[in-house]
mmCIF file of C-alpha atoms in Angstrom:
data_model
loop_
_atom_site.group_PDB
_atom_site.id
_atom_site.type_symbol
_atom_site.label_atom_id
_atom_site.label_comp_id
_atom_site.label_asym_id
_atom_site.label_seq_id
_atom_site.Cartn_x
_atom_site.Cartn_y
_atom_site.Cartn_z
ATOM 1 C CA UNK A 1 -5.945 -13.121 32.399
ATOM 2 C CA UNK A 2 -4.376 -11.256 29.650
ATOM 3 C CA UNK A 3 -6.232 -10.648 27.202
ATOM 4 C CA UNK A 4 -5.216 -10.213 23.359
ATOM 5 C CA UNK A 5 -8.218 -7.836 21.461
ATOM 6 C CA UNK A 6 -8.074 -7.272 17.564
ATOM 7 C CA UNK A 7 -9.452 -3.771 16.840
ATOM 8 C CA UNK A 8 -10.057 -4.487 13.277
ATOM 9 C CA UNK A 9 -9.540 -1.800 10.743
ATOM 10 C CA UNK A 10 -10.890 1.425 11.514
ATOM 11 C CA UNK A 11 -13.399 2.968 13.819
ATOM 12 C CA UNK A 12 -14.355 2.162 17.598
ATOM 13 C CA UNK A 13 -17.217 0.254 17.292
ATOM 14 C CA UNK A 14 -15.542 -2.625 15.158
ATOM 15 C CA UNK A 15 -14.298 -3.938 18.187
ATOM 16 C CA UNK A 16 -16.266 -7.192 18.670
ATOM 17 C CA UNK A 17 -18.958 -7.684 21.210
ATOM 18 C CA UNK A 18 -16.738 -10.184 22.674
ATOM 19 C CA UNK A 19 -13.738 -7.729 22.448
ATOM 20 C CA UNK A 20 -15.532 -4.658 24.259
ATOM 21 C CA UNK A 21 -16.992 -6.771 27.201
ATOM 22 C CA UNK A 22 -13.204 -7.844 27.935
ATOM 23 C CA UNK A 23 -11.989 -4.283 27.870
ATOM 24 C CA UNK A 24 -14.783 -3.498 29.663
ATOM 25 C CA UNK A 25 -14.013 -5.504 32.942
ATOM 26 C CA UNK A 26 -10.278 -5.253 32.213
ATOM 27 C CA UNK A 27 -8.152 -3.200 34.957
ATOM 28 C CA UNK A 28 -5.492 -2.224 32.679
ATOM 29 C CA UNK A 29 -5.692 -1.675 29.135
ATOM 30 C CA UNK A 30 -3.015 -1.022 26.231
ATOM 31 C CA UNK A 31 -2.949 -0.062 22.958
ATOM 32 C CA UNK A 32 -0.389 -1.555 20.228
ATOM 33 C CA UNK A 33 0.898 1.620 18.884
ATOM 34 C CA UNK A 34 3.549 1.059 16.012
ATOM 35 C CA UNK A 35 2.453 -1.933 13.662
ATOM 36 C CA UNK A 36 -0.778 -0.216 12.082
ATOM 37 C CA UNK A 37 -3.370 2.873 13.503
ATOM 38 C CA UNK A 38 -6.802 2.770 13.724
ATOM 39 C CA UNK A 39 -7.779 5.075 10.786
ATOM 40 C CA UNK A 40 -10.929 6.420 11.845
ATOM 41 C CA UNK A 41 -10.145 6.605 15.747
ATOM 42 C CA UNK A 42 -8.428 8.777 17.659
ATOM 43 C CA UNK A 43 -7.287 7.563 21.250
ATOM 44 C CA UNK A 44 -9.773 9.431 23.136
ATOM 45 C CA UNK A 45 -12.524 8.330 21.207
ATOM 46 C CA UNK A 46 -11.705 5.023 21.823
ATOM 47 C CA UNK A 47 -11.341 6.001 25.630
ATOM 48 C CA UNK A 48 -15.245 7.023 25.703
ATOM 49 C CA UNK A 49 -16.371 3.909 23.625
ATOM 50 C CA UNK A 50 -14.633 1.536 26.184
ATOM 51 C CA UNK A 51 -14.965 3.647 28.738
ATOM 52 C CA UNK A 52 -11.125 2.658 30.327
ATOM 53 C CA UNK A 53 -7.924 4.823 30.321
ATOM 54 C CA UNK A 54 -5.595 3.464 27.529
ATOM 55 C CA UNK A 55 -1.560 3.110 27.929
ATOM 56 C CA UNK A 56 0.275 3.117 24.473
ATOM 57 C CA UNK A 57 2.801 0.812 23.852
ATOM 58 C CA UNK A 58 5.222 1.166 21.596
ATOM 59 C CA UNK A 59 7.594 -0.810 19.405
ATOM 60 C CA UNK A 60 10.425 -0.618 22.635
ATOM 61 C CA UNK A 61 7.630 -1.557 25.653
ATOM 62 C CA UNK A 62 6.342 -4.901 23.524
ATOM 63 C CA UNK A 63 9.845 -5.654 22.091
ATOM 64 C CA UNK A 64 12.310 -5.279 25.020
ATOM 65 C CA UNK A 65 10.304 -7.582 27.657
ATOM 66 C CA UNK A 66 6.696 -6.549 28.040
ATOM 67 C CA UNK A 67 6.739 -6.683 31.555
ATOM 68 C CA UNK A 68 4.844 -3.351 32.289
ATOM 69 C CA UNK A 69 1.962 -5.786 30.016
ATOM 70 C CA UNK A 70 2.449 -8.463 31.858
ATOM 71 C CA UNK A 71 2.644 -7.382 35.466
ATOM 72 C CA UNK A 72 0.078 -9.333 38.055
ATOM 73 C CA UNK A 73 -2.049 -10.271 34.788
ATOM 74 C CA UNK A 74 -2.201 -13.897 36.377
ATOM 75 C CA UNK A 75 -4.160 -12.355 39.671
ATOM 76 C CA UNK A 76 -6.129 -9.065 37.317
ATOM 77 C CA UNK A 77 -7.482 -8.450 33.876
ATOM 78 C CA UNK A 78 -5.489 -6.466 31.065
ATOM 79 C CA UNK A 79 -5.910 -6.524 27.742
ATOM 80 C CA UNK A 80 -3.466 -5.378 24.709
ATOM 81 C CA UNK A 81 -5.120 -4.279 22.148
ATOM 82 C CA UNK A 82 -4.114 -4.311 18.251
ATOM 83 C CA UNK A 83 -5.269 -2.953 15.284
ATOM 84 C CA UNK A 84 -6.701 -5.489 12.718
ATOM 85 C CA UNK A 85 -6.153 -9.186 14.336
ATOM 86 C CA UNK A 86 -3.856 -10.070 16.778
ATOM 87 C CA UNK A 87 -1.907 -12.250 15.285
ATOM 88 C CA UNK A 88 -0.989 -9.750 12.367
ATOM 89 C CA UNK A 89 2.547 -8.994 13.673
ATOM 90 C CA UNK A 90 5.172 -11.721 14.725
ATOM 91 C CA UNK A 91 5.658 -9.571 18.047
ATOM 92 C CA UNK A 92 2.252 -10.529 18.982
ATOM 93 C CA UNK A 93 3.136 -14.289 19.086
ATOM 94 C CA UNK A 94 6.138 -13.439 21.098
ATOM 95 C CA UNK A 95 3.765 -12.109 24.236
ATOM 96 C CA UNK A 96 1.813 -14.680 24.242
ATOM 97 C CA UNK A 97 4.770 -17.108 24.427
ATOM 98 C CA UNK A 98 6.150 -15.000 27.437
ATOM 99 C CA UNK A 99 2.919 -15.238 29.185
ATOM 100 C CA UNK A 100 2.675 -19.438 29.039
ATOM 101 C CA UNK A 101 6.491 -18.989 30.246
ATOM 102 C CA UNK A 102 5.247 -17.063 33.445
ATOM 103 C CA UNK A 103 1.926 -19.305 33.573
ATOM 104 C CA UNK A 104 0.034 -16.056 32.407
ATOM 105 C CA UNK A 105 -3.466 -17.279 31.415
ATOM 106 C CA UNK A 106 -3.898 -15.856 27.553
ATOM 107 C CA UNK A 107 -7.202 -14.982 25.672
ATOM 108 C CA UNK A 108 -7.121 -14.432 22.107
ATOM 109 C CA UNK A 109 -10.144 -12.478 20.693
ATOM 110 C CA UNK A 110 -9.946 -12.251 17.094
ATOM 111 C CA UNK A 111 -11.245 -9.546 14.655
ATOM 112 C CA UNK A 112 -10.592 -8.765 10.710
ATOM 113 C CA UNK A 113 -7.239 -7.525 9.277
ATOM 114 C CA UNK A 114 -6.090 -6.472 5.952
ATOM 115 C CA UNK A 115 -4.930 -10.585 5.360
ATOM 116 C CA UNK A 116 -8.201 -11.084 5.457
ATOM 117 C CA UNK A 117 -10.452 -7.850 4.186
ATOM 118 C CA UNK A 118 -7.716 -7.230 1.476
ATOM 119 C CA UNK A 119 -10.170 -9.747 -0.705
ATOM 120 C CA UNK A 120 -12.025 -6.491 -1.044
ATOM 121 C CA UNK A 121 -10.007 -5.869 -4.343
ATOM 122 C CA UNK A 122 -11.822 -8.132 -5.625
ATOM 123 C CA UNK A 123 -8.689 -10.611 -5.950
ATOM 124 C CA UNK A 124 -10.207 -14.334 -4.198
ATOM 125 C CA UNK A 125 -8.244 -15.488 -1.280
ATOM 126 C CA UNK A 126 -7.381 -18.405 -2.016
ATOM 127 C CA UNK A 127 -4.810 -17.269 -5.011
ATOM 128 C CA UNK A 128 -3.082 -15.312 -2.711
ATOM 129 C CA UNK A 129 0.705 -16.498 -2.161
ATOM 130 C CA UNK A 130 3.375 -15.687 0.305
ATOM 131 C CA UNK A 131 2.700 -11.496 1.731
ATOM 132 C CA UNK A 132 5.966 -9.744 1.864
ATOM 133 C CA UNK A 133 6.212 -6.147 3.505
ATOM 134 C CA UNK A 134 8.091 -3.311 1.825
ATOM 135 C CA UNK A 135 10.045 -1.096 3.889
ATOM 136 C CA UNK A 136 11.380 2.525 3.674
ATOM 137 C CA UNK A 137 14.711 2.524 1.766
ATOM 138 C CA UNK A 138 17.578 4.759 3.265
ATOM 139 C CA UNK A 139 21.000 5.879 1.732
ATOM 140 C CA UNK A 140 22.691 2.260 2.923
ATOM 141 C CA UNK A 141 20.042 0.107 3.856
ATOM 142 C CA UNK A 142 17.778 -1.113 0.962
ATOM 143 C CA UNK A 143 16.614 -4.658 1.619
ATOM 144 C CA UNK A 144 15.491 -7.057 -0.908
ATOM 145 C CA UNK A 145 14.774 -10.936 0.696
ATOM 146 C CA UNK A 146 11.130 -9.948 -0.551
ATOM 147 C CA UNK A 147 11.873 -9.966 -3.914
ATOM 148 C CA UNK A 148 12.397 -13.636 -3.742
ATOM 149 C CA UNK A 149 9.205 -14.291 -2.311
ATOM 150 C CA UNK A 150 7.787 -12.610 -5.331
ATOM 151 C CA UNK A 151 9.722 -14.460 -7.673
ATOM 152 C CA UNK A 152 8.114 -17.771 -5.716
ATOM 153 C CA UNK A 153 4.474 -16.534 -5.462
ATOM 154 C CA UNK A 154 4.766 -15.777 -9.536
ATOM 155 C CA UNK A 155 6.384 -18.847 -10.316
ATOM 156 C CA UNK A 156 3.060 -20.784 -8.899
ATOM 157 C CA UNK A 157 0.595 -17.939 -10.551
ATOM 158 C CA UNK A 158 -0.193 -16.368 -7.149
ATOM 159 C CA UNK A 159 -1.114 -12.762 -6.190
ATOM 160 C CA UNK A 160 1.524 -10.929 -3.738
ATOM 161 C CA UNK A 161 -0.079 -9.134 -0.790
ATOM 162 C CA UNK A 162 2.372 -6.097 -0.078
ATOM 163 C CA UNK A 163 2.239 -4.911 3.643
ATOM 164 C CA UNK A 164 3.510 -0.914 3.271
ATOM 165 C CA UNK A 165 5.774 0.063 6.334
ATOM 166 C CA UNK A 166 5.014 2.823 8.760
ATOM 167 C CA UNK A 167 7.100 4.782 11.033
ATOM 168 C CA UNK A 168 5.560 5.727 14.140
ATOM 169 C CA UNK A 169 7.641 7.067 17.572
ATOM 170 C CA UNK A 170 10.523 5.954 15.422
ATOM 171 C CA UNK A 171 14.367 7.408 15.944
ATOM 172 C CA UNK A 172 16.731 8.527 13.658
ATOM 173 C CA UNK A 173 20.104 6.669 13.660
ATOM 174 C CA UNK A 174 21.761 9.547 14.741
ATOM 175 C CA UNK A 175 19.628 10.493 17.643
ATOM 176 C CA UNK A 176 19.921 6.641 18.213
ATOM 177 C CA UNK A 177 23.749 6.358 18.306
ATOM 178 C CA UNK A 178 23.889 9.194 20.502
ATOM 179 C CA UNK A 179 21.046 8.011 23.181
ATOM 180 C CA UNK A 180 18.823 10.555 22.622
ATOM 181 C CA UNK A 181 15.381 9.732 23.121
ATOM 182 C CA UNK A 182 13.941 12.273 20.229
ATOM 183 C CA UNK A 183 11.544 10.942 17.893
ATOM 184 C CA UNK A 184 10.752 11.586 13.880
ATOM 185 C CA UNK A 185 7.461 12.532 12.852
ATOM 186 C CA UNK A 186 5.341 9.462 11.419
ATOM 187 C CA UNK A 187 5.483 8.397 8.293
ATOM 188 C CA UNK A 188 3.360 6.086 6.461
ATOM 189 C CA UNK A 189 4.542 4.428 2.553
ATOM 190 C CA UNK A 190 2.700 5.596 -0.128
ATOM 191 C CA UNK A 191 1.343 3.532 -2.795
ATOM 192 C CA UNK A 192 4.270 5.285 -5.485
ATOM 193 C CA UNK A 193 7.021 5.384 -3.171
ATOM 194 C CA UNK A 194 5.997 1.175 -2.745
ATOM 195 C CA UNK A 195 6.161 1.041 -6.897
ATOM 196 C CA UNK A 196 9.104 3.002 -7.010
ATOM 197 C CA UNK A 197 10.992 0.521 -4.872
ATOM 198 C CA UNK A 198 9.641 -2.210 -6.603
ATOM 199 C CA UNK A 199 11.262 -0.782 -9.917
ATOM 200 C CA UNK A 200 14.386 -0.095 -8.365
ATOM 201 C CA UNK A 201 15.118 -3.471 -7.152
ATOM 202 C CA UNK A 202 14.246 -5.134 -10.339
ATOM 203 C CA UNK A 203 16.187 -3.007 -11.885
ATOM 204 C CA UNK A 204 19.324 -4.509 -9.769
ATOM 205 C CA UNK A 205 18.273 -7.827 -9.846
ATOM 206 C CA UNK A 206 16.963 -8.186 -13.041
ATOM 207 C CA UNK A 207 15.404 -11.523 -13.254
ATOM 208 C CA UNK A 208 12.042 -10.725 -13.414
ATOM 209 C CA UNK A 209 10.277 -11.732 -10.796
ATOM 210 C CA UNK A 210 7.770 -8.859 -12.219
ATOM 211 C CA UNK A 211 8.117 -5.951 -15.097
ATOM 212 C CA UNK A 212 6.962 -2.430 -14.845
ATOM 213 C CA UNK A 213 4.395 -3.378 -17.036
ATOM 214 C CA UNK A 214 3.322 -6.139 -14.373
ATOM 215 C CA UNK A 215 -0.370 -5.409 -13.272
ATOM 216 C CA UNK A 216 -1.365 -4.478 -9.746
ATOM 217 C CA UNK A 217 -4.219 -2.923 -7.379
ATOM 218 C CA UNK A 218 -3.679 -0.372 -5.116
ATOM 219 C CA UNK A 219 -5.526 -0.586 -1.883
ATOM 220 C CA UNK A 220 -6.020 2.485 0.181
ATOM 221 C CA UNK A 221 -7.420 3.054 3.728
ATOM 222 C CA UNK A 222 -9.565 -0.092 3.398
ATOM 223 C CA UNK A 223 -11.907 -0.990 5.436
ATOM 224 C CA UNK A 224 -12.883 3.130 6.299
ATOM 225 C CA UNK A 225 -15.113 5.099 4.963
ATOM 226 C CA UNK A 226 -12.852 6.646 2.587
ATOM 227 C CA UNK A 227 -11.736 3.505 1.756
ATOM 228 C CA UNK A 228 -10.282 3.360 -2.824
ATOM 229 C CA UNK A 229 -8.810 1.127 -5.131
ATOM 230 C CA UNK A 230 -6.825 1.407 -7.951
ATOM 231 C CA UNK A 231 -5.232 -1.069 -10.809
ATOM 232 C CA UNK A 232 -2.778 -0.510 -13.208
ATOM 233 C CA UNK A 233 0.696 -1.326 -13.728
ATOM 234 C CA UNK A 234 3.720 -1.049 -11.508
ATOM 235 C CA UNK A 235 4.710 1.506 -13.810
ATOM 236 C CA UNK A 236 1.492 3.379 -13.915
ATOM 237 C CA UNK A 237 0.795 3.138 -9.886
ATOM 238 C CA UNK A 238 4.354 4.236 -9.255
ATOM 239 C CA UNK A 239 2.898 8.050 -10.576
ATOM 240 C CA UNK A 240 -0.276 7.179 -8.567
ATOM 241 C CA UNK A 241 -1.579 9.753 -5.520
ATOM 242 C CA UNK A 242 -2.826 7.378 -3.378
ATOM 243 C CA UNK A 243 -3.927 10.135 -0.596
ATOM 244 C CA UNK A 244 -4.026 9.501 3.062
ATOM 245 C CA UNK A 245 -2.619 6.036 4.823
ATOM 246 C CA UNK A 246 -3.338 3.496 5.371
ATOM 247 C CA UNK A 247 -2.131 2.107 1.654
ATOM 248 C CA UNK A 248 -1.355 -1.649 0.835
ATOM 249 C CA UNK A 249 -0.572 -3.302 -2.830
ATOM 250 C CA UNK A 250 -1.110 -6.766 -4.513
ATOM 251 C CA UNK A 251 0.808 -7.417 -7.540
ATOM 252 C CA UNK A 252 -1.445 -10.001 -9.811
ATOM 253 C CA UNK A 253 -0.086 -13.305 -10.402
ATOM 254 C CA UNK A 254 -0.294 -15.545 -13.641
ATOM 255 C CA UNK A 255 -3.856 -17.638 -12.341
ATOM 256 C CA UNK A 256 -5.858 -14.365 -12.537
ATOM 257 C CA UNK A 257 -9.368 -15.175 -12.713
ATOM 258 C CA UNK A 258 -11.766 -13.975 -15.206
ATOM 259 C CA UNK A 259 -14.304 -12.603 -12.814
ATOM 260 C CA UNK A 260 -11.332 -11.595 -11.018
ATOM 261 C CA UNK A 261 -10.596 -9.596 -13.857
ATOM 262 C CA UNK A 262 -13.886 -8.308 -14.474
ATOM 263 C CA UNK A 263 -14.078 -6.955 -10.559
ATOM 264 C CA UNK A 264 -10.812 -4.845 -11.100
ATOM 265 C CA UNK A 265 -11.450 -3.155 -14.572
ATOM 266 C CA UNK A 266 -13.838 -1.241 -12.363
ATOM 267 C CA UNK A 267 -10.880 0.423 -10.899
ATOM 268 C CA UNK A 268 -8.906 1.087 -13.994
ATOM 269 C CA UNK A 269 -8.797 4.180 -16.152
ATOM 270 C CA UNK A 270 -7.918 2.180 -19.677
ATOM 271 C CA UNK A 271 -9.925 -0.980 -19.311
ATOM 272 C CA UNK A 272 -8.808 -2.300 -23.068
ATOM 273 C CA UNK A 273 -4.976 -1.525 -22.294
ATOM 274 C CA UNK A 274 -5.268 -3.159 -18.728
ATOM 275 C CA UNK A 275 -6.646 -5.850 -19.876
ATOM 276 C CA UNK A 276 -3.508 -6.676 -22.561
ATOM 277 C CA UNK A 277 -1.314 -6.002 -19.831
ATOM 278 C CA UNK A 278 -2.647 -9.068 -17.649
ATOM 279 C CA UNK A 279 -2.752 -11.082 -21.348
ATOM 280 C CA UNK A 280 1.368 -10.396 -21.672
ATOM 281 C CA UNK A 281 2.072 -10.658 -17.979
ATOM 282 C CA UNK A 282 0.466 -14.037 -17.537
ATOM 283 C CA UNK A 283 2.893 -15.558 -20.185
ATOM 284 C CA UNK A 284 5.355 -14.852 -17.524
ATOM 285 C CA UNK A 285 6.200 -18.587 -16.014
ATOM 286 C CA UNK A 286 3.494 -20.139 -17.919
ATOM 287 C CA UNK A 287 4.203 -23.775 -17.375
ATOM 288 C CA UNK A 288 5.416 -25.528 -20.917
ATOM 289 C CA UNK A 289 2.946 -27.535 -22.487
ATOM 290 C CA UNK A 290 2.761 -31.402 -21.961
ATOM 291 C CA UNK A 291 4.666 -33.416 -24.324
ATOM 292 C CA UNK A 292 4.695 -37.163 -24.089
ATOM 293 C CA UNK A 293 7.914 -38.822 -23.531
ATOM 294 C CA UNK A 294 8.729 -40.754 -26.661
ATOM 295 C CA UNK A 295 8.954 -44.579 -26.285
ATOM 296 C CA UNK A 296 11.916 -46.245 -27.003
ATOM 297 C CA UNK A 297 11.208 -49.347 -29.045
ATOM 298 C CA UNK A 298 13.866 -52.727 -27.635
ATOM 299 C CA UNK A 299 14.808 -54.575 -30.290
#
């Protein structure tokens, strides 16, 4: 059996009961290593929780086959583990579709993730649109399909979930081009560098899928013990010291709720100002008023 563990968000024990008794009686064991980190866990802690010797695997052992995963887990136990819940990261889905391919018997344990935990904020769920995932710009590559996903989200009054990227056992393109297998320190999106991008590309685009005057919480190393949140605008949050990863963002859409509202003030500096920045952004796509079509009177 293979077994597929969410972590959750931060320290060894919130693993689920569930979770730990598979680890327990797997034979191997491996660690996702490049979507997210455990904040609040270091690998050899979590090798004396479990009790088991853990492999990392990174981006290249998951993405280019996953055999090393895969190998005899039809006649033994393994288990890949993964930060937050399994199903998380697209690459996730991939495995488990390679294991039905080689008749590899799957077990998904779940656990929370920041999809889920994110409603922390204080922003519901359930007005949560499309989540998009910002990426580290470079000279000549800065992408921008999210910004369309934005615009969509908006249009319907929905809040944005914004995944920030994170470089871990990465490569530089030159060190990539010329095969050698030397790796950049990690890096991990801050909450202003995330803003800054934000501005930049609506600055290009200009069609205002949001303004720097568009409202927005700033989540920080949620679910840990030094877990913060901060609103203001795109504008304001783009100045913001967000501190230590792990950082995410939600930019508000038009159907805030009042109690929504009242949750987040608790996390701004200028509650009266905040508060006419959410009036003037929710005008944005405000549906037009319903007019009755005039009859037309046969003669």
């Amino acid at each position: 059996m293979l077994y597929l563990i969410g972590l959750g968000l931060a320290y060894p024990e919130d693993i689920t009961v569930r979770g730990l008794r598979a680890v327990q009686k797997c034979e191997r064991v491996y660690l996702e290593h490049y979507t997210s980190i455990l904040m609040n866990s270091s690998m050899e802690e979590l090798e004396e929780f479990y009790g088991k010797k853990i492999t990392l695997a990174d981006r290249e052992m998951v993405e280019s086959g996953c055999e090393e995963i895969m190998e005899n887990a039809d006649k033994v136990d393994v288990c890949f583990l993964v930060v937050g819940d399994v199903f998380g990261a697209t690459t996730h889905t991939d495995l488990v579709l390679r294991c039905k391919q080689q008749n590899i018997p799957v077990e998904v344990i779940h656990n929370a993730s920041v999809m889920n935990a994110a409603g922390a904020c204080g922003l519901q769920l359930y007005n949560f649109g499309q989540t998009i995932s910002m990426v580290f710009f470079t000279d000549s590559w800065r992408p921008d399909s999210w910004y369309d996903k934005i615009m969509e989200n908006r249009k319907i009054g929905l809040h944005t979930l914004v995944l920030l990227d994170i470089k871990v056992k990465e490569q530089s393109i030159e060190n990539m081009a010329r095969g050698r297998l030397i790796y950049e320190p990690p890096r991990y999106m801050s909450i202003a560098q995330c803003c800054e991008q934000l501005l930049e590309i609506e600055e290009t685009r200009q069609e205002k899928a949001y303004t720097p005057n568009t409202p927005c919480v700033a989540i920080s190393r949620l679910g840990s013990n030094k877990q913060a949140f901060k609103a203001g605008t795109i504008e304001q949050l783009s100045k913001y010291d967000s501190g230590e990863p792990l950082h995410t963002l939600v930019i508000l859409g038009r159907q805030t709720h009042e109690l929504e509202l009242d949750y987040i003030l608790e996390f701004v500096d200028d509650k009266e100002n905040f508060k006419k920045m959410v009036i003037e952004d929710q005008e944005f796509f405000k549906p037009a008023p319903w007019v009755p079509e005039e009859e037309h009177m046969s003669e």
